[in-house]
Amino acid sequence: MKAKTLKSRPLSRIGLSGARSFRGRMLCVAVLAMLSPLGGASASTLIIGGGMAKDCSEAVIRGRNDDDTMRLCTAALQVETLSYGDRARTLVNRGVIQLRRQAYAEARADFDAAGRIDPKLGEVYVNRGAALVAEDRFAEGLREIDQGLALGVSQPERAYYNRALAHENLGDVKAAYHDFQRAAELDPKWTAPKEELARFSFKSR
């Protein structure tokens, strides 16, 4: 019997992932965002209980990354009296905007700040990992995403999608295939991982 190897055609996308929360309890959700030449990405935001922070999170969930939304999120951080948790989540929201604007260093700075406040917030790590993957820093991105998954995120399919991209760029086609497959299983309605899986084929050798 001939052995089979897994092949893939060139990558077309990069994915991102994150979280959202209500005051007093976490509720994470992924939102589809479009990034640069690398393609589609999903980012999750943090819902806050009220005020500008809540308006910021709702705007980010709707997919906005315009200057007005950036100013709104920044004003929430500067003006409102936020709990530590809500401040961390608002920083994640602003970081998601930076990701969508391809301002990866600025996005990582917001995720770093959020992580200093709440080091157990998994979305900090998977979003930071996504930014690193987008910067072609695949090994670093992989470590961050692994840590985020270990801490727990509400929509892990986004993290698996991003991890697949990192694996494939690092030459581990088999791991990439399994992560794309896992992402597709976790969210059957999400087309992005299915489109990536279509690039793969088994070859006899």
PDB file of C-alpha atoms in Angstrom:
ATOM      1  CA  MET A   1       0.000   0.000   0.000  1.00  0.00           C
ATOM      2  CA  LYS A   2       1.340   3.424  -0.933  1.00  0.00           C
ATOM      3  CA  ALA A   3       1.776   6.009   1.795  1.00  0.00           C
ATOM      4  CA  LYS A   4      -0.025   9.330   1.431  1.00  0.00           C
ATOM      5  CA  THR A   5       1.259  12.795   2.099  1.00  0.00           C
ATOM      6  CA  LEU A   6      -0.749  15.941   2.639  1.00  0.00           C
ATOM      7  CA  LYS A   7      -0.206  18.841   0.262  1.00  0.00           C
ATOM      8  CA  SER A   8      -1.596  22.360   0.246  1.00  0.00           C
ATOM      9  CA  ARG A   9      -1.827  25.163  -2.250  1.00  0.00           C
ATOM     10  CA  PRO A  10      -0.580  28.630  -1.200  1.00  0.00           C
ATOM     11  CA  LEU A  11      -2.180  30.407   1.728  1.00  0.00           C
ATOM     12  CA  SER A  12      -4.782  33.063   1.029  1.00  0.00           C
ATOM     13  CA  ARG A  13      -5.890  34.367   4.439  1.00  0.00           C
ATOM     14  CA  ILE A  14      -4.947  35.375   7.921  1.00  0.00           C
ATOM     15  CA  GLY A  15      -7.299  35.049  10.863  1.00  0.00           C
ATOM     16  CA  LEU A  16      -7.685  36.920  14.103  1.00  0.00           C
ATOM     17  CA  SER A  17      -9.604  36.149  17.239  1.00  0.00           C
ATOM     18  CA  GLY A  18     -10.823  37.783  20.449  1.00  0.00           C
ATOM     19  CA  ALA A  19     -13.571  38.121  23.081  1.00  0.00           C
ATOM     20  CA  ARG A  20     -16.521  40.055  24.466  1.00  0.00           C
ATOM     21  CA  SER A  21     -17.968  40.340  27.974  1.00  0.00           C
ATOM     22  CA  PHE A  22     -20.855  41.778  29.938  1.00  0.00           C
ATOM     23  CA  ARG A  23     -20.105  43.466  33.254  1.00  0.00           C
ATOM     24  CA  GLY A  24     -19.976  40.774  35.925  1.00  0.00           C
ATOM     25  CA  ARG A  25     -19.690  37.809  33.565  1.00  0.00           C
ATOM     26  CA  MET A  26     -17.840  36.811  30.411  1.00  0.00           C
ATOM     27  CA  LEU A  27     -19.580  36.200  27.120  1.00  0.00           C
ATOM     28  CA  CYS A  28     -17.254  35.872  24.138  1.00  0.00           C
ATOM     29  CA  VAL A  29     -18.262  36.076  20.513  1.00  0.00           C
ATOM     30  CA  ALA A  30     -16.337  36.300  17.255  1.00  0.00           C
ATOM     31  CA  VAL A  31     -16.971  39.011  14.712  1.00  0.00           C
ATOM     32  CA  LEU A  32     -15.831  38.795  11.105  1.00  0.00           C
ATOM     33  CA  ALA A  33     -13.329  41.485  10.151  1.00  0.00           C
ATOM     34  CA  MET A  34     -11.436  42.069   6.927  1.00  0.00           C
ATOM     35  CA  LEU A  35      -7.687  42.499   7.015  1.00  0.00           C
ATOM     36  CA  SER A  36      -5.098  43.450   4.466  1.00  0.00           C
ATOM     37  CA  PRO A  37      -3.825  41.556   1.515  1.00  0.00           C
ATOM     38  CA  LEU A  38      -3.752  38.437   3.661  1.00  0.00           C
ATOM     39  CA  GLY A  39      -7.528  38.166   3.679  1.00  0.00           C
ATOM     40  CA  GLY A  40     -10.421  37.599   6.090  1.00  0.00           C
ATOM     41  CA  ALA A  41     -10.094  37.492   9.824  1.00  0.00           C
ATOM     42  CA  SER A  42     -12.361  37.186  12.812  1.00  0.00           C
ATOM     43  CA  ALA A  43     -12.050  39.298  15.908  1.00  0.00           C
ATOM     44  CA  SER A  44     -14.072  39.172  19.096  1.00  0.00           C
ATOM     45  CA  THR A  45     -14.831  42.150  21.258  1.00  0.00           C
ATOM     46  CA  LEU A  46     -15.738  42.763  24.867  1.00  0.00           C
ATOM     47  CA  ILE A  47     -19.202  44.041  25.756  1.00  0.00           C
ATOM     48  CA  ILE A  48     -19.267  46.429  28.697  1.00  0.00           C
ATOM     49  CA  GLY A  49     -22.247  47.248  30.917  1.00  0.00           C
ATOM     50  CA  GLY A  50     -22.860  50.870  29.907  1.00  0.00           C
ATOM     51  CA  GLY A  51     -21.554  54.230  28.792  1.00  0.00           C
ATOM     52  CA  MET A  52     -18.904  54.885  26.181  1.00  0.00           C
ATOM     53  CA  ALA A  53     -17.195  51.558  26.815  1.00  0.00           C
ATOM     54  CA  LYS A  54     -20.394  49.741  25.869  1.00  0.00           C
ATOM     55  CA  ASP A  55     -20.842  51.959  22.791  1.00  0.00           C
ATOM     56  CA  CYS A  56     -17.241  51.198  21.848  1.00  0.00           C
ATOM     57  CA  SER A  57     -17.752  47.450  22.125  1.00  0.00           C
ATOM     58  CA  GLU A  58     -20.993  47.508  20.151  1.00  0.00           C
ATOM     59  CA  ALA A  59     -19.354  49.504  17.356  1.00  0.00           C
ATOM     60  CA  VAL A  60     -16.458  47.053  17.187  1.00  0.00           C
ATOM     61  CA  ILE A  61     -18.879  44.105  17.117  1.00  0.00           C
ATOM     62  CA  ARG A  62     -20.558  45.720  14.098  1.00  0.00           C
ATOM     63  CA  GLY A  63     -17.192  45.581  12.373  1.00  0.00           C
ATOM     64  CA  ARG A  64     -16.283  49.266  12.560  1.00  0.00           C
ATOM     65  CA  ASN A  65     -12.673  50.432  12.586  1.00  0.00           C
ATOM     66  CA  ASP A  66     -13.128  54.096  11.630  1.00  0.00           C
ATOM     67  CA  ASP A  67     -11.588  57.073  13.402  1.00  0.00           C
ATOM     68  CA  ASP A  68     -14.805  57.876  15.278  1.00  0.00           C
ATOM     69  CA  THR A  69     -14.874  54.386  16.803  1.00  0.00           C
ATOM     70  CA  MET A  70     -11.209  54.637  17.736  1.00  0.00           C
ATOM     71  CA  ARG A  71     -11.838  57.981  19.450  1.00  0.00           C
ATOM     72  CA  LEU A  72     -14.857  56.534  21.267  1.00  0.00           C
ATOM     73  CA  CYS A  73     -12.864  53.628  22.679  1.00  0.00           C
ATOM     74  CA  THR A  74      -9.979  55.885  23.636  1.00  0.00           C
ATOM     75  CA  ALA A  75     -12.346  58.326  25.362  1.00  0.00           C
ATOM     76  CA  ALA A  76     -13.883  55.463  27.327  1.00  0.00           C
ATOM     77  CA  LEU A  77     -10.424  54.535  28.603  1.00  0.00           C
ATOM     78  CA  GLN A  78      -9.497  58.135  29.410  1.00  0.00           C
ATOM     79  CA  VAL A  79     -12.743  59.492  30.848  1.00  0.00           C
ATOM     80  CA  GLU A  80     -14.877  56.708  32.285  1.00  0.00           C
ATOM     81  CA  THR A  81     -14.356  55.070  35.639  1.00  0.00           C
ATOM     82  CA  LEU A  82     -14.039  51.413  34.661  1.00  0.00           C
ATOM     83  CA  SER A  83     -13.521  48.320  36.730  1.00  0.00           C
ATOM     84  CA  TYR A  84     -10.233  46.522  36.110  1.00  0.00           C
ATOM     85  CA  GLY A  85     -12.051  43.890  34.077  1.00  0.00           C
ATOM     86  CA  ASP A  86     -13.899  46.403  31.925  1.00  0.00           C
ATOM     87  CA  ARG A  87     -10.691  48.383  31.338  1.00  0.00           C
ATOM     88  CA  ALA A  88      -8.953  45.218  30.143  1.00  0.00           C
ATOM     89  CA  ARG A  89     -11.862  44.411  27.858  1.00  0.00           C
ATOM     90  CA  THR A  90     -12.008  47.928  26.431  1.00  0.00           C
ATOM     91  CA  LEU A  91      -8.301  47.711  25.677  1.00  0.00           C
ATOM     92  CA  VAL A  92      -8.988  44.450  23.827  1.00  0.00           C
ATOM     93  CA  ASN A  93     -11.741  46.199  21.863  1.00  0.00           C
ATOM     94  CA  ARG A  94      -9.422  49.012  20.855  1.00  0.00           C
ATOM     95  CA  GLY A  95      -6.762  46.450  19.975  1.00  0.00           C
ATOM     96  CA  VAL A  96      -9.245  44.751  17.646  1.00  0.00           C
ATOM     97  CA  ILE A  97      -9.728  48.065  15.849  1.00  0.00           C
ATOM     98  CA  GLN A  98      -5.962  48.355  15.460  1.00  0.00           C
ATOM     99  CA  LEU A  99      -5.844  44.824  14.037  1.00  0.00           C
ATOM    100  CA  ARG A 100      -8.450  45.738  11.452  1.00  0.00           C
ATOM    101  CA  ARG A 101      -6.434  48.828  10.556  1.00  0.00           C
ATOM    102  CA  GLN A 102      -3.293  46.679  10.201  1.00  0.00           C
ATOM    103  CA  ALA A 103      -1.609  48.678  12.971  1.00  0.00           C
ATOM    104  CA  TYR A 104      -0.172  45.539  14.495  1.00  0.00           C
ATOM    105  CA  ALA A 105       2.352  47.107  16.889  1.00  0.00           C
ATOM    106  CA  GLU A 106      -0.363  49.366  18.312  1.00  0.00           C
ATOM    107  CA  ALA A 107      -2.740  46.409  18.588  1.00  0.00           C
ATOM    108  CA  ARG A 108      -0.157  44.410  20.491  1.00  0.00           C
ATOM    109  CA  ALA A 109       0.426  47.346  22.823  1.00  0.00           C
ATOM    110  CA  ASP A 110      -3.278  47.373  23.715  1.00  0.00           C
ATOM    111  CA  PHE A 111      -3.329  43.601  24.218  1.00  0.00           C
ATOM    112  CA  ASP A 112      -0.196  43.836  26.360  1.00  0.00           C
ATOM    113  CA  ALA A 113      -1.864  46.487  28.513  1.00  0.00           C
ATOM    114  CA  ALA A 114      -5.014  44.358  28.814  1.00  0.00           C
ATOM    115  CA  GLY A 115      -2.905  41.349  29.777  1.00  0.00           C
ATOM    116  CA  ARG A 116      -1.182  43.262  32.554  1.00  0.00           C
ATOM    117  CA  ILE A 117      -4.611  43.965  34.038  1.00  0.00           C
ATOM    118  CA  ASP A 118      -6.095  40.505  33.454  1.00  0.00           C
ATOM    119  CA  PRO A 119      -3.388  37.941  32.621  1.00  0.00           C
ATOM    120  CA  LYS A 120      -5.959  35.131  32.486  1.00  0.00           C
ATOM    121  CA  LEU A 121      -8.031  36.654  29.683  1.00  0.00           C
ATOM    122  CA  GLY A 122      -7.528  34.163  26.861  1.00  0.00           C
ATOM    123  CA  GLU A 123      -8.574  36.581  24.126  1.00  0.00           C
ATOM    124  CA  VAL A 124      -5.571  38.765  24.935  1.00  0.00           C
ATOM    125  CA  TYR A 125      -3.277  35.953  23.821  1.00  0.00           C
ATOM    126  CA  VAL A 126      -5.153  34.745  20.755  1.00  0.00           C
ATOM    127  CA  ASN A 127      -5.518  38.304  19.454  1.00  0.00           C
ATOM    128  CA  ARG A 128      -1.865  39.063  20.138  1.00  0.00           C
ATOM    129  CA  GLY A 129      -0.998  35.815  18.404  1.00  0.00           C
ATOM    130  CA  ALA A 130      -3.068  36.838  15.397  1.00  0.00           C
ATOM    131  CA  ALA A 131      -1.181  40.131  15.197  1.00  0.00           C
ATOM    132  CA  LEU A 132       2.129  38.268  15.299  1.00  0.00           C
ATOM    133  CA  VAL A 133       0.992  35.874  12.564  1.00  0.00           C
ATOM    134  CA  ALA A 134      -0.009  38.868  10.452  1.00  0.00           C
ATOM    135  CA  GLU A 135       3.528  40.195  10.955  1.00  0.00           C
ATOM    136  CA  ASP A 136       4.984  36.858   9.758  1.00  0.00           C
ATOM    137  CA  ARG A 137       6.200  36.086  13.281  1.00  0.00           C
ATOM    138  CA  PHE A 138       4.669  32.648  13.117  1.00  0.00           C
ATOM    139  CA  ALA A 139       6.485  30.828  15.937  1.00  0.00           C
ATOM    140  CA  GLU A 140       5.740  33.639  18.387  1.00  0.00           C
ATOM    141  CA  GLY A 141       2.136  33.782  17.231  1.00  0.00           C
ATOM    142  CA  LEU A 142       1.768  30.043  17.686  1.00  0.00           C
ATOM    143  CA  ARG A 143       2.944  30.232  21.302  1.00  0.00           C
ATOM    144  CA  GLU A 144       0.515  33.038  22.087  1.00  0.00           C
ATOM    145  CA  ILE A 145      -2.437  31.232  20.505  1.00  0.00           C
ATOM    146  CA  ASP A 146      -1.589  28.024  22.373  1.00  0.00           C
ATOM    147  CA  GLN A 147      -1.591  29.951  25.649  1.00  0.00           C
ATOM    148  CA  GLY A 148      -4.914  31.591  24.832  1.00  0.00           C
ATOM    149  CA  LEU A 149      -6.493  28.239  24.027  1.00  0.00           C
ATOM    150  CA  ALA A 150      -5.141  26.791  27.280  1.00  0.00           C
ATOM    151  CA  LEU A 151      -6.737  29.639  29.245  1.00  0.00           C
ATOM    152  CA  GLY A 152     -10.005  29.267  27.350  1.00  0.00           C
ATOM    153  CA  VAL A 153     -11.842  31.404  24.841  1.00  0.00           C
ATOM    154  CA  SER A 154     -15.509  31.319  23.995  1.00  0.00           C
ATOM    155  CA  GLN A 155     -15.058  30.793  20.249  1.00  0.00           C
ATOM    156  CA  PRO A 156     -11.924  28.694  19.913  1.00  0.00           C
ATOM    157  CA  GLU A 157     -12.532  28.076  16.212  1.00  0.00           C
ATOM    158  CA  ARG A 158     -11.021  31.506  15.488  1.00  0.00           C
ATOM    159  CA  ALA A 159      -7.907  30.580  17.435  1.00  0.00           C
ATOM    160  CA  TYR A 160      -7.630  27.216  15.670  1.00  0.00           C
ATOM    161  CA  TYR A 161      -7.947  28.989  12.321  1.00  0.00           C
ATOM    162  CA  ASN A 162      -5.117  31.367  13.214  1.00  0.00           C
ATOM    163  CA  ARG A 163      -3.020  28.537  14.601  1.00  0.00           C
ATOM    164  CA  ALA A 164      -3.482  26.642  11.351  1.00  0.00           C
ATOM    165  CA  LEU A 165      -2.067  29.606   9.449  1.00  0.00           C
ATOM    166  CA  ALA A 166       0.944  29.689  11.754  1.00  0.00           C
ATOM    167  CA  HIS A 167       1.500  25.934  11.430  1.00  0.00           C
ATOM    168  CA  GLU A 168       1.315  26.024   7.649  1.00  0.00           C
ATOM    169  CA  ASN A 169       3.723  28.932   7.374  1.00  0.00           C
ATOM    170  CA  LEU A 170       6.106  27.029   9.643  1.00  0.00           C
ATOM    171  CA  GLY A 171       5.905  24.044   7.315  1.00  0.00           C
ATOM    172  CA  ASP A 172       3.711  21.763   9.431  1.00  0.00           C
ATOM    173  CA  VAL A 173       1.027  21.066   6.830  1.00  0.00           C
ATOM    174  CA  LYS A 174      -0.520  18.188   8.783  1.00  0.00           C
ATOM    175  CA  ALA A 175      -1.029  20.309  11.913  1.00  0.00           C
ATOM    176  CA  ALA A 176      -2.449  23.120   9.780  1.00  0.00           C
ATOM    177  CA  TYR A 177      -4.941  20.760   8.147  1.00  0.00           C
ATOM    178  CA  HIS A 178      -6.132  19.422  11.493  1.00  0.00           C
ATOM    179  CA  ASP A 179      -6.545  22.927  12.928  1.00  0.00           C
ATOM    180  CA  PHE A 180      -8.538  24.131   9.913  1.00  0.00           C
ATOM    181  CA  GLN A 181     -10.633  20.979  10.259  1.00  0.00           C
ATOM    182  CA  ARG A 182     -11.176  21.647  13.972  1.00  0.00           C
ATOM    183  CA  ALA A 183     -12.230  25.232  13.238  1.00  0.00           C
ATOM    184  CA  ALA A 184     -14.722  24.002  10.647  1.00  0.00           C
ATOM    185  CA  GLU A 185     -16.152  21.436  13.067  1.00  0.00           C
ATOM    186  CA  LEU A 186     -16.572  23.991  15.854  1.00  0.00           C
ATOM    187  CA  ASP A 187     -18.408  26.467  13.607  1.00  0.00           C
ATOM    188  CA  PRO A 188     -19.974  24.622  10.655  1.00  0.00           C
ATOM    189  CA  LYS A 189     -21.551  27.833   9.341  1.00  0.00           C
ATOM    190  CA  TRP A 190     -18.219  29.651   9.056  1.00  0.00           C
ATOM    191  CA  THR A 191     -16.957  29.335   5.499  1.00  0.00           C
ATOM    192  CA  ALA A 192     -13.336  30.531   5.934  1.00  0.00           C
ATOM    193  CA  PRO A 193     -11.855  27.285   7.324  1.00  0.00           C
ATOM    194  CA  LYS A 194     -13.738  25.236   4.716  1.00  0.00           C
ATOM    195  CA  GLU A 195     -12.228  27.375   1.983  1.00  0.00           C
ATOM    196  CA  GLU A 196      -8.776  26.744   3.423  1.00  0.00           C
ATOM    197  CA  LEU A 197      -9.394  23.001   3.664  1.00  0.00           C
ATOM    198  CA  ALA A 198     -10.219  22.980  -0.056  1.00  0.00           C
ATOM    199  CA  ARG A 199      -6.573  23.849  -0.729  1.00  0.00           C
ATOM    200  CA  PHE A 200      -5.389  20.554   0.762  1.00  0.00           C
ATOM    201  CA  SER A 201      -5.080  17.225  -1.012  1.00  0.00           C
ATOM    202  CA  PHE A 202      -3.631  13.816  -0.245  1.00  0.00           C
ATOM    203  CA  LYS A 203      -0.904  12.580  -2.600  1.00  0.00           C
ATOM    204  CA  SER A 204       0.292   8.982  -2.885  1.00  0.00           C
ATOM    205  CA  ARG A 205       3.997   8.388  -2.711  1.00  0.00           C
TER     206      ARG A 205
END
